[in-house]
Structure formats: structure tokens, C-alpha cells
Amino acid sequence: MAKQTIAEQYVDLIARAGVRRVYGVVGDSLNPVVDAVRRHEAVEWVQVRHEEVAAFAAGAEAQLTGRLAACAGSCGPGNLHLINGLYDAHRSMAPVLALAAQIPSGQIGTGYFQETHPDRLFAECSHYSELISSPHQMPRVVQTAIQHAVGRRGVSVVALSGDTAGEHTPDAAPELTLPLDLPAIRPGDRELARLTELVDSAERVMVFCGRGVAGAHAEVMAFAEKVKAPVGHALRGKEHIQYDNPYDVGMSGLLGYGAAYEAMHEADLLLLLGTDFPYTEFLPRHVRTVQVDVQPERLGRRTQLDLAVWGDVGETLRCLTPAVREKQSRRFLDRMLERHVRALEGAVHAYTHDVEKQTPIHPEFVASVLDEEAAADAVFTVDTGMCCVWAARYLTPNGRRRILGSFVHGSMANALPQAIGAQFLDRGRQVVSLSGDGGFSMLMGDFLTLVQYGLPVKVVVFNNSSLGMVDLEMMVDGLPPHATSYPHTDYAAIATAAGARGIRVERPADVRGALREAFAHDGPALVDVVTDPAALAVPPKITAEQVSGFALSASRTVLSGGVGRMVHLARANLRNIPRP
């Protein structure tokens, strides 16, 4: 067998690790790698318009599958463009391998054209970032990078000069030994005994769930039933815990709704399950608190704990639930369910009265109709900002739908790039991008990627000609919004000119028909909905200072968005309360 070049061996190794496509923009320093991809049967090069999109797309693919995904950037500015998407992937625990091409190896350290040091630059947003400067480092460095990304769930970066990539490796690529599944980590007996004691001694237990409850829905429900606990969630926990949940009391945090905040503060024991909830101002200070997480570095870094439990949520509850005593009183649970319904009914009223006649179109109405019309297994990608609010309050999880966003990194313009990765993964699955006009216009060039590859992504642009969330932030601080508005733009016309289906919607009565038309179209489509820029949302609990600041600036602002079908689910849960 002829010796492989480093580029060929790199591509062979990532293929063995399950990578099926590399997202990137070609450049001379990447030429050996791009050519190796061209000649490899199992790996495809996906040509995007911006490397940031490449990283976001790879991160979305990795989040949906749990498997390794890959992206690449040419030397200097090319790979620097990857950094924002890689930060998002790393903070989302998405296993991504990034190739950062480097200037000619003999020129490193001389201030050469386009010189940067990617092995240093990407250190903060990766578990592993190394430069291959010699063929003798292959294949060990790449294998180590893959193992870090897959085993530790995050980003690895390999820097490689174009000339080095063309050299031959001394050794054949070995068979990879990869961790394919996350281990189930069981807490120690002492922690379990103490946790059992805390649960048994509490009268009012509340459970708050994050992304770490994925795959443990049944275990959380069984525990909640036994101890009669209301169950709330953070944004990233919504898709994993809200469906088929008769104990649901909504979401806490900046986008919160319902009774989750009250339940958390009125409990005498709070269980934080698989959440690294960052907003400490929403967490209670005088409630006994237990945190369960598979990553020990997260335990106690947001709030003072009475007990830190290092373990997988599902495994922990499988040990805990049989050990605790069943509670007989549902008084706390039922009171929180009733309060949850009242809170949702109050929020939904403003957006159920003659909403189909009002213009500009209420974005809440658009999100509600979208939720009804989208497929039962749709993948939604959600821009940061007000689109995140509407997704949090209107998209109904069912155990099959997925919701991706830049929920930890908080980047603008993530939705369209993530939709590209999700759609490449499965062309037959409905993928819908909820894009703000600010986010969409930031990386709008990659709408052409949808057209080029015939990806049937449906982009719904909430076009309010403003940066709505920034408007809100300024008003809360008592400042008049400034530099947040955009000229009115017809994005449907742009989509049509690009060769996709573009649909402009200016009347509420046309929303449902436009969405149905887009979903029926066999190819990329964009629905440009002109929405009300005055439709803003604030958290369920804000300070007096923030209210005062908001009042100084707001002359006509809706303070809380509706909650869509969640009010119906909450009413159904209320009907299930046992009556004497």
C-alpha cells in the first residue's frame, strides 16, 4: 500500500470516526486537504460562503447526532472566521473537529503574510488545540484530537500548514479506538444516602431541569410522581422535559413564563437536575438546594449547594426514586399547577383578542401558527434575540422535535447556519429556521448555500426592521433605543432573485397559507413576515430599577408575550388534579 500524505491520512481518520462532510471555504493552504476530500468516497466537502457558517453547521450536526462533525478554514483570516461558531459548539458540548490551515511551515514566526497562531487562538474554545509541524506527529495528534472532541464533548482544533499536509506520513493510519457512548455515572453511596434524607425530610420538593435530563424523561416523571414535585425547566431543558409532563410549571429565566419561578422560591428543597442555569438572580437564596450533574466542575458554581451530586441524571434518579418515601400530600404541587394556569392565561390574553386582524403582524401569532403547521418531527433553529422568546413560548415539544439555538454563547445569526447542518444530516426531515431580520442579514450570503445544494430549509424571517432585543435592553436601562433600526427590506424578493421560493406576508390572514406554501415547496423557501417592532417581552420577575428604567422609555410596549398551546396543556394538567 502506497504511503499516505498527511492530508490523506487526516481525511481517512475523520472518515473512520464517522465524519461524512467537512464544512468550509477553500483556500490555497487547504488545497491538499480539499483534494484529499475530493478523492475520498465517504467524505464530502460542503462549500459555504463564510467559515463562521461552517462551524455553526458542524455544531448543529453534532448536537443532533452526538457524533463527531468537522469544519475547516484556510490560514489566517479563513480559520479566524471559524471562532464564533466554534465557541458556540464548544459551549453547547457539540463534538466538533476543526482544521485550521496554517501558513508555510518555514515561515511561522516571521510575521509572514496572513500569519496567526491558531493553536493558541483556539485554546479557549476547545478541549485540544495543537499544531502538526512534522509528519512524525501523525496519526497520533489527529487521533488525540478526535478522542478529546468525542470523549469530552466539545471542540478540538488541529492546525496544519499546507506544505506539511502534502508530506508523506511514516506510519499507516491505525484503527481508531473511540468512546461512542457517554458513560452512565452513578453517584457514590454517601451522596445517595444524604440526598434520600434531604428528599424525605422536605415537605415541598421542586425539580428544575436543564439539558442534562435528555434521555431521562421517564425517570424525572417517576420521581416527580413519587414526591409530588412540580417540574420546571431552563430553556435548554424545554425540549427534553416539557412534553407529556403533568407536573409542568413552566420555565424560569430571562425568557421565563408560568409558575416555575414561584415554585422554585416556595419549595423547601430545590433539585437542579442537569442544568448549569447561569442566571443566579432567578435562583433562590434561602432554599435548600441540591445539584446533580455529570460534569463535576459545574456543581455549585452558580449557587450555594447543600449537596453536590456527581452523576448522570437518569442513573441518579434510578437509584434515588426507589429509596425515597412516597409523599401523600399534593398540596404544594396542585397549588403551583393552579398558579401556572393563571399565569399563562394572563399572558395569553393580549394575543388572542382580534389578533388575526391586527397589523403589523404580531410575531407571537406567527410563532403560534408555525407551531401548528410544522411537522411533528421538525428541527427548529432559532436566532438569538426575540426569536428565542417566541420559540421558548410557542414551539411545543413532543419528544420528536428538536430546537437548536445559540442558547449558551448567545450569538446573532446562528439559525440559518445551524439549519444548513441539520438539513445536510437528513434531507427528508423538515428543518425550519426562525430568523430575525438582523440575524438573517448578518450571514445572508449563505442563503445561497441552500440554493446551491438544493437544501429544503424553510427560513421564516421575523422582519420588524429592528434589533428588538437590543431595543428592550436599552429601555430597561432607561435609555431611548438608538442605532437599532434597519431600513425596510423585502427579503422575499432577495430569496426569489437567488433562485429560491420567496413569500412576503404583510397581513395576519395570509400567515398560515404562506407557511403551508413554503412547507409544500420542494426546495429552499423563505417566508418574509412583516412583524410589529413594538412586540417585546420581559422576564416574569424584574427589579424595581429595571421597571423604572423601562417606564422612562416605553410609551407603547407589550410587556409579555403569549404562550401558545402551553396554556391548553396546563389546563389539561389542572383537570388531572385529584378531587376529594
Coordinates of C-alpha atoms in Angstrom, one line a residue:
M1 CA 0.0 0.0 0.0
A2 CA 1.4 3.4 -1.0
K3 CA 2.2 5.8 1.8
Q4 CA -0.4 8.4 2.5
T5 CA 0.1 12.1 2.7
I6 CA -0.8 13.9 6.0
A7 CA -3.9 15.3 4.2
E8 CA -5.0 11.9 3.0
Q9 CA -4.5 10.3 6.4
Y10 CA -6.3 13.2 8.1
V11 CA -9.4 12.7 5.9
D12 CA -9.1 8.9 6.3
L13 CA -9.1 9.2 10.1
I14 CA -12.1 11.6 10.3
A15 CA -14.0 9.2 7.9
R16 CA -13.3 6.3 10.3
A17 CA -14.5 8.5 13.1
G18 CA -17.9 8.8 11.4
V19 CA -17.5 12.3 9.7
R20 CA -19.4 12.4 6.4
R21 CA -18.8 16.0 5.4
V22 CA -16.4 18.9 6.0
Y23 CA -17.9 22.4 6.0
G24 CA -15.6 25.2 4.9
V25 CA -14.3 27.7 2.4
V26 CA -11.4 26.5 0.2
G27 CA -8.1 28.3 0.1
D28 CA -4.5 27.6 -1.0
S29 CA -3.3 26.4 2.4
L30 CA -6.2 23.9 2.4
N31 CA -5.6 22.6 -1.1
P32 CA -4.1 19.2 -0.1
V33 CA -6.9 18.5 2.3
V34 CA -9.6 19.7 -0.1
D35 CA -8.2 17.4 -2.8
A36 CA -8.0 14.5 -0.4
V37 CA -11.7 15.0 0.4
R38 CA -12.5 15.2 -3.3
R39 CA -10.9 11.7 -3.8
H40 CA -12.4 10.1 -0.7
E41 CA -15.6 8.1 -1.2
A42 CA -17.1 8.6 2.2
V43 CA -16.5 12.4 2.9
E44 CA -18.0 15.4 1.1
W45 CA -16.7 19.0 1.1
V46 CA -19.6 21.4 1.7
Q47 CA -18.8 24.8 0.3
V48 CA -20.2 27.6 2.4
R49 CA -19.8 31.3 2.0
H50 CA -18.4 32.1 5.4
E51 CA -16.4 30.0 7.7
E52 CA -18.5 31.0 10.7
V53 CA -21.4 29.3 9.0
A54 CA -19.2 26.2 8.6
A55 CA -18.6 26.0 12.3
F56 CA -22.2 26.6 13.2
A57 CA -23.4 24.0 10.7
A58 CA -20.9 21.4 12.1
G59 CA -22.0 22.2 15.6
A60 CA -25.7 21.7 14.7
E61 CA -25.0 18.4 13.1
A62 CA -23.0 17.2 16.1
Q63 CA -25.7 18.3 18.6
L64 CA -28.4 16.4 16.7
T65 CA -26.4 13.2 16.4
G66 CA -24.0 13.3 19.3
R67 CA -21.3 12.2 16.8
L68 CA -18.2 14.0 15.5
A69 CA -18.7 16.7 12.9
A70 CA -16.0 18.6 11.0
C71 CA -15.2 22.0 9.6
A72 CA -12.1 23.7 8.2
G73 CA -10.7 27.2 7.4
S74 CA -7.7 28.3 5.4
C75 CA -4.7 30.1 7.0
G76 CA -5.1 33.4 8.9
P77 CA -8.4 35.1 8.3
G78 CA -10.0 31.9 7.0
N79 CA -9.7 30.0 10.1
L80 CA -10.3 33.0 12.3
H81 CA -13.8 33.2 10.9
L82 CA -14.4 29.8 12.5
I83 CA -14.0 31.1 16.0
N84 CA -17.5 32.3 16.8
G85 CA -19.2 29.1 15.6
L86 CA -16.6 27.0 17.5
Y87 CA -17.2 28.9 20.7
D88 CA -20.9 28.1 20.3
A89 CA -20.2 24.4 19.6
H90 CA -17.9 24.1 22.5
R91 CA -20.2 25.7 25.0
S92 CA -23.1 23.5 23.6
M93 CA -21.0 20.4 24.2
A94 CA -21.0 19.5 20.5
P95 CA -18.1 17.2 19.4
V96 CA -16.6 19.2 16.5
L97 CA -13.1 18.8 14.9
A98 CA -11.9 21.9 13.2
L99 CA -8.9 22.0 10.8
A100 CA -7.2 25.4 10.9
A101 CA -4.8 25.6 8.0
Q102 CA -1.5 27.4 8.7
I103 CA 1.0 29.5 6.6
P104 CA 4.0 27.7 5.1
S105 CA 5.8 25.9 7.9
G106 CA 9.1 27.5 7.3
Q107 CA 7.6 31.0 7.7
I108 CA 5.9 30.5 11.0
G109 CA 7.3 33.1 13.5
T110 CA 8.4 35.6 10.9
G111 CA 5.4 37.8 10.6
Y112 CA 4.6 36.3 7.2
F113 CA 1.5 37.2 5.2
Q114 CA -1.7 36.1 7.0
E115 CA 0.3 34.7 9.9
T116 CA -1.6 33.8 13.0
H117 CA -1.2 31.1 15.6
P118 CA -4.4 29.0 15.6
D119 CA -3.0 26.5 18.1
R120 CA -3.0 29.4 20.6
L121 CA -6.0 31.4 19.3
F122 CA -8.5 28.5 19.7
A123 CA -7.3 27.3 23.1
E124 CA -10.1 28.9 25.0
C125 CA -12.9 27.4 22.8
S126 CA -11.6 23.9 22.6
H127 CA -10.5 20.9 24.7
Y128 CA -7.5 20.4 22.5
S129 CA -5.6 22.7 20.1
E130 CA -2.3 21.6 18.5
L131 CA -0.1 22.3 15.5
I132 CA 1.2 19.5 13.4
S133 CA 4.7 20.6 12.3
S134 CA 6.1 17.2 11.5
P135 CA 4.9 14.0 9.7
H136 CA 6.0 12.1 12.7
Q137 CA 3.2 13.6 14.7
M138 CA 0.7 11.7 12.5
P139 CA -1.6 10.0 13.2
R140 CA -1.3 10.4 16.9
V141 CA -2.2 14.1 17.1
V142 CA -5.4 13.7 15.0
Q143 CA -6.4 10.7 16.9
T144 CA -5.9 12.5 20.2
A145 CA -7.9 15.5 18.9
I146 CA -10.8 13.2 17.9
Q147 CA -10.8 11.5 21.3
H148 CA -10.9 14.8 23.1
A149 CA -13.8 16.1 21.0
V150 CA -15.8 12.9 21.3
G151 CA -14.9 11.9 24.8
R152 CA -15.1 15.3 26.4
R153 CA -18.0 16.6 24.2
G154 CA -16.6 19.7 22.7
V155 CA -14.2 21.2 20.1
S156 CA -10.8 20.1 19.1
V157 CA -8.6 22.1 16.7
V158 CA -5.7 20.8 14.5
A159 CA -3.5 23.4 12.9
L160 CA -1.7 22.3 9.8
S161 CA 0.4 24.1 7.2
G162 CA -0.4 23.4 3.5
D163 CA 3.2 22.3 2.7
T164 CA 3.2 19.9 5.7
A165 CA -0.2 18.5 4.7
G166 CA 1.4 17.4 1.4
E167 CA 4.2 15.4 3.1
H168 CA 4.0 11.6 3.4
T169 CA 3.4 10.0 6.8
P170 CA 5.8 7.4 8.1
D171 CA 3.0 5.2 9.6
A172 CA -0.3 3.9 8.3
A173 CA -3.4 5.1 10.0
P174 CA -4.4 2.8 12.8
E175 CA -7.9 1.6 13.7
L176 CA -9.4 4.3 15.9
T177 CA -10.5 3.4 19.4
L178 CA -13.3 5.8 20.2
P179 CA -15.7 6.3 23.0
L180 CA -19.0 6.1 21.2
D181 CA -21.5 6.4 24.1
L182 CA -21.4 8.6 27.2
P183 CA -20.8 6.6 30.4
A184 CA -23.6 6.4 33.0
I185 CA -22.1 7.8 36.1
R186 CA -23.6 6.7 39.4
P187 CA -23.3 8.8 42.5
G188 CA -21.5 7.4 45.5
D189 CA -23.5 5.7 48.2
R190 CA -22.8 8.5 50.7
E191 CA -24.2 11.1 48.4
L192 CA -27.3 9.0 47.6
A193 CA -28.0 8.4 51.3
R194 CA -27.7 12.1 52.0
L195 CA -29.9 13.0 49.0
T196 CA -32.5 10.5 50.1
E197 CA -32.5 12.0 53.6
L198 CA -33.0 15.5 52.2
V199 CA -35.9 14.5 50.0
D200 CA -37.6 12.6 52.8
S201 CA -37.3 15.5 55.2
A202 CA -38.7 18.1 52.8
E203 CA -42.4 18.9 52.5
R204 CA -42.2 20.8 49.3
V205 CA -39.8 19.5 46.7
M206 CA -39.3 21.3 43.3
V207 CA -37.4 19.9 40.3
F208 CA -35.7 22.2 37.8
C209 CA -34.4 20.6 34.7
G210 CA -31.8 21.5 32.1
R211 CA -30.3 19.9 29.0
G212 CA -28.7 17.2 31.2
V213 CA -32.1 15.5 31.5
A214 CA -32.0 14.4 27.9
G215 CA -32.9 10.7 27.8
A216 CA -34.2 10.8 31.4
H217 CA -37.8 11.9 30.9
A218 CA -39.3 8.8 32.3
E219 CA -37.0 8.9 35.4
V220 CA -37.9 12.5 36.1
M221 CA -41.6 11.8 35.8
A222 CA -41.4 8.8 38.1
F223 CA -39.6 10.8 40.7
A224 CA -42.0 13.8 40.5
E225 CA -44.9 11.5 40.9
K226 CA -43.5 9.8 44.0
V227 CA -42.6 13.1 45.8
K228 CA -45.4 15.2 44.3
A229 CA -43.0 17.8 42.9
P230 CA -43.7 20.5 40.4
V231 CA -41.2 20.3 37.5
G232 CA -39.8 23.4 35.8
H233 CA -37.1 23.8 33.2
A234 CA -34.5 26.1 31.8
L235 CA -34.6 26.9 28.0
R236 CA -32.3 24.1 27.0
G237 CA -34.3 21.6 29.1
K238 CA -37.6 22.5 27.4
E239 CA -37.4 20.1 24.5
H240 CA -36.4 17.2 26.8
I241 CA -38.9 17.6 29.7
Q242 CA -41.9 19.7 28.9
Y243 CA -43.8 17.1 26.8
D244 CA -46.1 14.5 28.4
N245 CA -45.4 16.2 31.8
P246 CA -48.4 16.5 34.1
Y247 CA -46.2 18.3 36.7
D248 CA -45.1 21.1 34.3
V249 CA -44.9 24.6 35.8
G250 CA -43.1 26.3 33.0
M251 CA -39.7 28.0 32.6
S252 CA -37.6 30.3 34.7
G253 CA -35.0 32.8 33.5
L254 CA -34.9 35.8 31.2
L255 CA -37.5 34.2 28.8
G256 CA -39.5 32.5 31.6
Y257 CA -43.2 32.0 31.9
G258 CA -45.7 30.3 34.2
A259 CA -45.1 29.3 37.8
A260 CA -41.5 27.9 37.7
Y261 CA -40.0 30.9 39.5
E262 CA -42.6 30.8 42.3
A263 CA -42.3 27.1 42.7
M264 CA -38.6 27.3 43.0
H265 CA -38.8 30.0 45.7
E266 CA -41.6 28.5 47.7
A267 CA -40.1 25.0 47.9
D268 CA -38.1 23.8 50.9
L269 CA -35.9 21.6 48.7
L270 CA -34.8 22.5 45.1
L271 CA -33.3 19.8 42.9
L272 CA -31.3 21.2 40.0
L273 CA -31.0 18.3 37.5
G274 CA -28.6 18.5 34.6
T275 CA -28.6 22.3 34.4
D276 CA -25.9 24.9 34.5
F277 CA -28.5 27.7 34.7
P278 CA -26.5 30.9 34.5
Y279 CA -28.9 33.5 35.8
T280 CA -28.2 33.4 39.5
E281 CA -30.7 36.3 40.2
F282 CA -33.5 33.8 39.4
L283 CA -32.3 31.2 41.9
P284 CA -33.5 31.2 45.5
R285 CA -31.0 32.1 48.2
H286 CA -32.8 30.6 51.2
V287 CA -34.0 27.3 49.9
R288 CA -32.0 24.0 50.4
T289 CA -30.5 23.2 47.1
V290 CA -29.1 20.0 45.5
Q291 CA -27.4 19.9 42.1
V292 CA -27.0 16.7 40.1
D293 CA -24.6 16.9 37.1
V294 CA -22.4 14.6 35.2
Q295 CA -19.7 17.3 35.0
P296 CA -18.3 17.9 38.4
E297 CA -16.8 21.3 37.6
R298 CA -20.4 22.7 37.2
L299 CA -21.5 21.7 40.7
G300 CA -22.1 24.8 42.9
R301 CA -20.7 27.4 40.5
R302 CA -24.0 29.2 40.3
T303 CA -25.4 29.0 43.7
Q304 CA -24.6 27.7 47.2
L305 CA -25.4 24.0 47.5
D306 CA -26.5 21.9 50.4
L307 CA -25.4 18.8 48.5
A308 CA -23.4 18.3 45.3
V309 CA -24.1 15.1 43.5
W310 CA -21.8 13.9 40.8
G311 CA -23.8 11.7 38.5
D312 CA -25.8 11.2 35.4
V313 CA -29.4 12.4 35.9
G314 CA -31.0 9.2 34.7
E315 CA -28.7 7.0 36.7
T316 CA -29.1 9.1 39.8
L317 CA -32.9 9.0 39.7
R318 CA -32.9 5.3 39.1
C319 CA -31.1 4.9 42.3
L320 CA -32.9 7.6 44.2
T321 CA -36.6 7.1 43.4
P322 CA -36.9 3.6 44.9
A323 CA -35.1 4.8 48.0
V324 CA -37.3 7.8 48.9
R325 CA -40.6 7.6 50.8
E326 CA -43.7 8.4 48.7
K327 CA -45.3 11.7 49.8
Q328 CA -49.0 11.7 50.3
S329 CA -49.8 15.4 50.1
R330 CA -50.2 17.1 46.7
R331 CA -51.0 20.5 48.2
F332 CA -47.8 22.2 47.0
L333 CA -47.9 20.6 43.6
D334 CA -51.5 21.4 43.0
R335 CA -51.1 25.0 44.2
M336 CA -48.3 25.5 41.7
L337 CA -50.2 23.9 38.9
E338 CA -53.1 26.2 39.5
R339 CA -50.8 29.2 39.7
H340 CA -49.2 28.1 36.5
V341 CA -52.5 28.1 34.7
R342 CA -53.4 31.6 36.0
A343 CA -50.0 33.0 34.9
L344 CA -50.3 31.5 31.4
E345 CA -53.9 32.7 30.9
G346 CA -52.9 36.2 31.9
A347 CA -50.0 36.2 29.4
V348 CA -52.0 34.8 26.5
H349 CA -55.0 37.2 26.7
A350 CA -53.3 40.1 24.9
Y351 CA -52.5 37.9 21.9
T352 CA -55.8 36.1 21.5
H353 CA -58.1 39.2 21.0
D354 CA -58.6 40.1 17.3
V355 CA -55.0 39.1 16.6
E356 CA -55.8 37.9 13.1
K357 CA -56.9 41.4 12.1
Q358 CA -54.1 43.5 13.6
T359 CA -51.2 44.9 11.6
P360 CA -48.3 45.0 11.8
I361 CA -48.5 41.3 12.4
H362 CA -47.9 40.1 16.0
P363 CA -44.8 37.9 16.0
E364 CA -46.5 35.7 18.7
F365 CA -49.2 34.9 16.2
V366 CA -46.7 33.9 13.6
A367 CA -44.9 31.6 16.0
S368 CA -48.2 30.1 17.2
V369 CA -49.3 29.3 13.6
L370 CA -45.8 28.0 12.8
D371 CA -46.0 25.6 15.8
E372 CA -49.3 24.3 14.5
E373 CA -48.2 23.9 10.9
A374 CA -44.7 22.4 11.3
A375 CA -44.1 18.7 11.2
A376 CA -44.2 16.6 14.3
D377 CA -40.5 15.8 14.0
A378 CA -39.3 19.2 12.7
V379 CA -36.0 20.6 13.6
F380 CA -36.2 24.3 14.6
T381 CA -33.2 26.5 14.6
V382 CA -33.7 29.8 16.5
D383 CA -31.9 33.1 16.2
T384 CA -30.8 34.8 19.4
G385 CA -33.0 37.7 20.4
M386 CA -36.8 38.0 20.2
C387 CA -37.0 34.8 18.0
C388 CA -35.6 33.0 21.1
V389 CA -38.5 34.4 23.1
W390 CA -41.2 33.2 20.6
A391 CA -39.6 29.8 20.3
A392 CA -39.4 29.4 24.1
R393 CA -43.1 30.3 24.5
Y394 CA -44.7 28.9 21.4
L395 CA -42.8 25.9 20.0
T396 CA -44.4 22.8 21.5
P397 CA -42.0 19.9 22.2
N398 CA -43.3 16.3 21.8
G399 CA -40.2 14.2 22.2
R400 CA -39.5 14.1 18.5
R401 CA -39.0 17.8 17.6
R402 CA -35.6 19.4 18.2
I403 CA -34.9 23.0 19.0
L404 CA -31.4 24.4 18.4
G405 CA -30.1 27.8 19.1
S406 CA -27.1 29.7 20.5
F407 CA -28.5 29.3 24.0
V408 CA -25.3 29.5 25.9
H409 CA -23.0 31.5 23.7
G410 CA -25.8 33.9 22.6
S411 CA -24.5 34.7 19.1
M412 CA -26.5 36.5 16.5
A413 CA -27.1 34.9 13.1
N414 CA -26.9 31.3 14.3
A415 CA -30.2 30.0 12.9
L416 CA -29.6 29.8 9.2
P417 CA -26.1 28.2 9.6
Q418 CA -27.4 25.6 12.1
A419 CA -30.3 24.9 9.7
I420 CA -27.7 24.1 7.0
G421 CA -26.0 21.5 9.2
A422 CA -29.4 20.0 10.3
Q423 CA -30.7 19.7 6.7
F424 CA -27.5 18.1 5.3
L425 CA -27.8 15.5 8.1
D426 CA -31.3 14.5 6.8
R427 CA -32.7 16.0 3.7
G428 CA -36.1 14.3 4.3
R429 CA -36.7 15.9 7.7
Q430 CA -38.3 19.3 7.9
V431 CA -35.9 22.0 9.1
V432 CA -37.2 25.5 9.9
S433 CA -35.0 28.5 10.7
L434 CA -36.7 31.2 12.9
S435 CA -34.6 34.1 11.9
G436 CA -34.7 37.7 12.9
D437 CA -34.1 40.2 10.2
G438 CA -30.9 41.4 12.0
G439 CA -29.5 37.9 12.3
F440 CA -30.5 36.8 8.8
S441 CA -29.0 39.8 7.2
M442 CA -25.7 39.3 9.1
L443 CA -25.0 36.0 7.4
M444 CA -27.4 36.2 4.5
G445 CA -24.8 35.2 1.9
D446 CA -25.2 31.6 3.0
F447 CA -28.8 31.5 1.9
L448 CA -27.1 30.9 -1.4
T449 CA -25.7 27.7 0.1
L450 CA -29.3 26.4 0.4
V451 CA -29.9 27.2 -3.2
Q452 CA -26.6 25.7 -4.4
Y453 CA -27.2 22.3 -2.7
G454 CA -31.0 22.3 -3.0
L455 CA -31.4 22.1 0.7
P456 CA -35.2 22.3 1.5
V457 CA -34.7 24.5 4.6
K458 CA -37.6 26.8 5.3
V459 CA -36.5 30.2 6.6
V460 CA -39.1 32.3 8.4
V461 CA -37.9 35.8 8.8
F462 CA -39.5 37.8 11.6
N463 CA -39.0 41.2 9.9
N464 CA -39.5 44.0 12.3
S465 CA -36.8 46.2 10.8
S466 CA -35.1 46.4 14.2
L467 CA -32.9 44.7 16.7
G468 CA -35.8 44.1 19.0
M469 CA -34.0 42.5 22.0
V470 CA -31.5 45.4 22.0
D471 CA -34.4 47.8 22.0
L472 CA -35.6 46.1 25.1
E473 CA -32.2 46.1 26.8
M474 CA -31.9 49.9 26.2
M475 CA -35.4 50.6 27.5
V476 CA -34.8 48.5 30.7
D477 CA -31.8 50.7 31.3
G478 CA -33.9 53.8 30.8
L479 CA -32.3 54.7 27.5
P480 CA -34.0 55.5 24.3
P481 CA -33.3 52.9 21.6
H482 CA -30.6 54.1 19.2
A483 CA -28.9 52.5 16.2
T484 CA -31.2 49.5 16.4
S485 CA -33.4 50.1 13.3
Y486 CA -33.0 48.9 9.8
P487 CA -34.4 50.1 6.5
H488 CA -37.5 48.2 5.4
T489 CA -36.2 45.3 3.3
D490 CA -38.1 42.8 1.1
Y491 CA -36.2 39.6 1.9
A492 CA -38.7 37.6 -0.1
A493 CA -37.6 39.4 -3.2
I494 CA -34.0 38.7 -2.4
A495 CA -34.8 35.0 -2.0
T496 CA -36.6 34.9 -5.3
A497 CA -33.7 36.6 -7.0
A498 CA -31.4 34.0 -5.6
G499 CA -33.5 31.2 -7.1
A500 CA -35.5 30.1 -4.1
R501 CA -39.2 30.4 -3.3
G502 CA -39.8 33.8 -1.6
I503 CA -43.1 34.7 0.0
R504 CA -43.9 38.1 1.5
V505 CA -46.5 38.4 4.2
E506 CA -48.0 41.7 5.4
R507 CA -51.5 40.6 6.6
P508 CA -52.2 38.2 9.5
A509 CA -54.8 36.3 7.4
D510 CA -52.0 35.3 5.0
V511 CA -49.6 33.8 7.5
R512 CA -51.0 30.2 7.6
G513 CA -51.3 30.0 3.8
A514 CA -47.8 31.3 3.3
L515 CA -46.3 28.7 5.7
R516 CA -48.2 25.9 4.1
E517 CA -47.0 27.0 0.7
A518 CA -43.4 27.1 1.9
F519 CA -43.6 23.7 3.6
A520 CA -45.1 22.2 0.4
H521 CA -42.3 23.6 -1.8
D522 CA -39.6 21.0 -2.7
G523 CA -36.6 23.2 -2.1
P524 CA -35.4 26.2 -0.1
A525 CA -38.1 28.7 0.8
L526 CA -38.2 32.0 2.7
V527 CA -41.3 33.5 4.3
D528 CA -40.7 37.2 5.0
V529 CA -43.2 38.2 7.7
V530 CA -43.5 41.9 8.5
T531 CA -44.0 41.9 12.3
D532 CA -44.7 44.5 14.9
P533 CA -41.5 46.0 16.3
A534 CA -43.4 47.0 19.5
A535 CA -43.9 43.4 20.5
L536 CA -41.3 42.9 23.2
A537 CA -41.1 40.6 26.2
V538 CA -39.6 41.0 29.6
P539 CA -38.8 38.3 32.3
P540 CA -41.5 37.3 34.8
K541 CA -39.5 38.9 37.6
I542 CA -37.6 42.1 37.1
T543 CA -36.2 44.6 39.6
A544 CA -37.9 47.9 40.5
E545 CA -35.0 49.8 39.0
Q546 CA -35.5 48.0 35.7
V547 CA -39.2 48.7 35.7
S548 CA -38.5 52.3 36.4
G549 CA -36.0 52.5 33.5
F550 CA -38.3 50.7 31.2
A551 CA -41.1 53.2 32.0
L552 CA -38.9 56.1 31.2
S553 CA -38.6 54.9 27.6
A554 CA -41.6 52.8 26.8
S555 CA -44.7 54.6 25.5
R556 CA -46.3 51.7 23.7
T557 CA -44.8 48.3 24.5
V558 CA -46.4 44.9 25.2
L559 CA -44.7 43.6 28.3
S560 CA -45.3 39.9 28.0
G561 CA -45.7 37.6 25.0
G562 CA -48.3 34.8 24.9
V563 CA -47.6 31.2 25.5
G564 CA -49.4 29.4 22.7
R565 CA -50.6 25.9 23.2
M566 CA -48.9 25.7 26.6
V567 CA -51.9 27.2 28.2
H568 CA -54.0 24.3 26.9
L569 CA -51.5 21.8 28.2
A570 CA -51.5 23.5 31.6
R571 CA -55.3 23.4 31.8
A572 CA -55.2 19.7 31.0
N573 CA -52.8 19.1 33.8
L574 CA -55.1 21.1 36.1
R575 CA -58.0 18.9 35.2
N576 CA -55.9 15.9 36.2
I577 CA -55.7 17.1 39.8
P578 CA -57.5 14.5 42.1
R579 CA -60.6 16.0 43.6
P580 CA -62.0 14.9 47.0

